[in-house]
Coordinates of C-alpha atoms in Angstrom, one line a residue:
X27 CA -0.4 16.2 21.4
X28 CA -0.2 14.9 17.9
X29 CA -2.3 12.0 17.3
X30 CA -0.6 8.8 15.5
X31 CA -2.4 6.7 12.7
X32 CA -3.3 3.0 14.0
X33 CA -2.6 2.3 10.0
X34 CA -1.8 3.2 6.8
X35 CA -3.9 2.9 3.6
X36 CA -1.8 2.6 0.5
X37 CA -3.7 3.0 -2.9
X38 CA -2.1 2.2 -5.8
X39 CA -3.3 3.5 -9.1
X40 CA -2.4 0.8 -11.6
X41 CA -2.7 1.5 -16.2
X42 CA -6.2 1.0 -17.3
X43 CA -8.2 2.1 -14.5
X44 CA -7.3 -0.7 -11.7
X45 CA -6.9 0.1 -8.4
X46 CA -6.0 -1.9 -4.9
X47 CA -5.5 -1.1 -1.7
X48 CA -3.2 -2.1 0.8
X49 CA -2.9 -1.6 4.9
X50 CA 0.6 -1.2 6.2
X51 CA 1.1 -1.1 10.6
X52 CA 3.7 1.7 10.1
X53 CA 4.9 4.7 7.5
X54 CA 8.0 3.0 8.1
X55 CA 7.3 -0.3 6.7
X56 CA 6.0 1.5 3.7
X57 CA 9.0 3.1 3.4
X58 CA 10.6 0.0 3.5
X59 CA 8.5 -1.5 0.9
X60 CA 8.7 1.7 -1.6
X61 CA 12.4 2.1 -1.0
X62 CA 13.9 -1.5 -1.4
X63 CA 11.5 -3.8 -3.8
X64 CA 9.2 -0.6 -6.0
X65 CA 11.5 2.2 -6.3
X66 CA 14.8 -0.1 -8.0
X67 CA 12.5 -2.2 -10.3
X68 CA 10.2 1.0 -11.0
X69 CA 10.8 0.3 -15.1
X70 CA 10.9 -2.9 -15.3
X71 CA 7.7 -5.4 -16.7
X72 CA 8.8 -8.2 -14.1
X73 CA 6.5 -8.6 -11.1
X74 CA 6.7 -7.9 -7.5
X75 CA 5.2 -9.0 -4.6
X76 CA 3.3 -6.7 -2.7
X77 CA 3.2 -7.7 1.3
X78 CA -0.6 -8.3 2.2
X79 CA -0.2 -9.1 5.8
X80 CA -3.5 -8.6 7.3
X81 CA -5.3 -11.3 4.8
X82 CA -3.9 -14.8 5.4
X83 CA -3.4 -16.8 2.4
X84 CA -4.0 -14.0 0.3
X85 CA -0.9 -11.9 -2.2
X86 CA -0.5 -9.1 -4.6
X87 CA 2.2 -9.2 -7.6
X88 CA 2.5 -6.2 -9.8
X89 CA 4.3 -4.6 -12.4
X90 CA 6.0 -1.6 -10.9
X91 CA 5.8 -0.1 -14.6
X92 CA 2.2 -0.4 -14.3
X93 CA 1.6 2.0 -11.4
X94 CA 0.6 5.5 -12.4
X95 CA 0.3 7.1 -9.0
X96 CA 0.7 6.1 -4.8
X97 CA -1.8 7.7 -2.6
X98 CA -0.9 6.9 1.0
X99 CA -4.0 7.4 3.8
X100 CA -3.0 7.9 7.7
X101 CA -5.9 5.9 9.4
X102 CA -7.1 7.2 12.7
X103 CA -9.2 4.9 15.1
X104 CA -11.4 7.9 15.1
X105 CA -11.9 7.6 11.5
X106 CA -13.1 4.2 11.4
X107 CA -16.5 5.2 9.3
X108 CA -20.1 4.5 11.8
X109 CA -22.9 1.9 10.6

């Protein structure tokens, strides 16, 4: 039986070195994300929001023109790193 990520880890590699990180529940709701606010303003200098929805009070706006590369990160509840 497959097993089936608790999250998903989205890095975005922004110009200049700058990278963030952001948890989405589902693939889908990446999907989502990618396919209706990144993917049609991809060239364009205006700025996006970016949903952060497990920090209250907390938001990320970025140029999609800025991003150089998307690495997306299934998290298991078995990969949750030991102390």
């Amino acid at each position: 039986m497959p097993r089936t990520p608790n999250e998903y880890v989205v890095h975005l590699l922004i110009e200049g070195g700058h990278k963030e990180e952001v948890r989405f529940p589902t693939i889908q709701e990446f999907q989502k994300w990618y396919s209706s606010e990144l993917m049609p303003k991809a060239a364009s200098n205006d700025f996006i929001s970016v949903p952060i929805k497990n920090i209250q009070g907390e938001y990320l706006v970025i140029r999609p023109s800025k991003i150089s590369a998307i690495r997306v990160e299934p998290v298991f509840s078995s990969s949750v790193e030991r102390f």
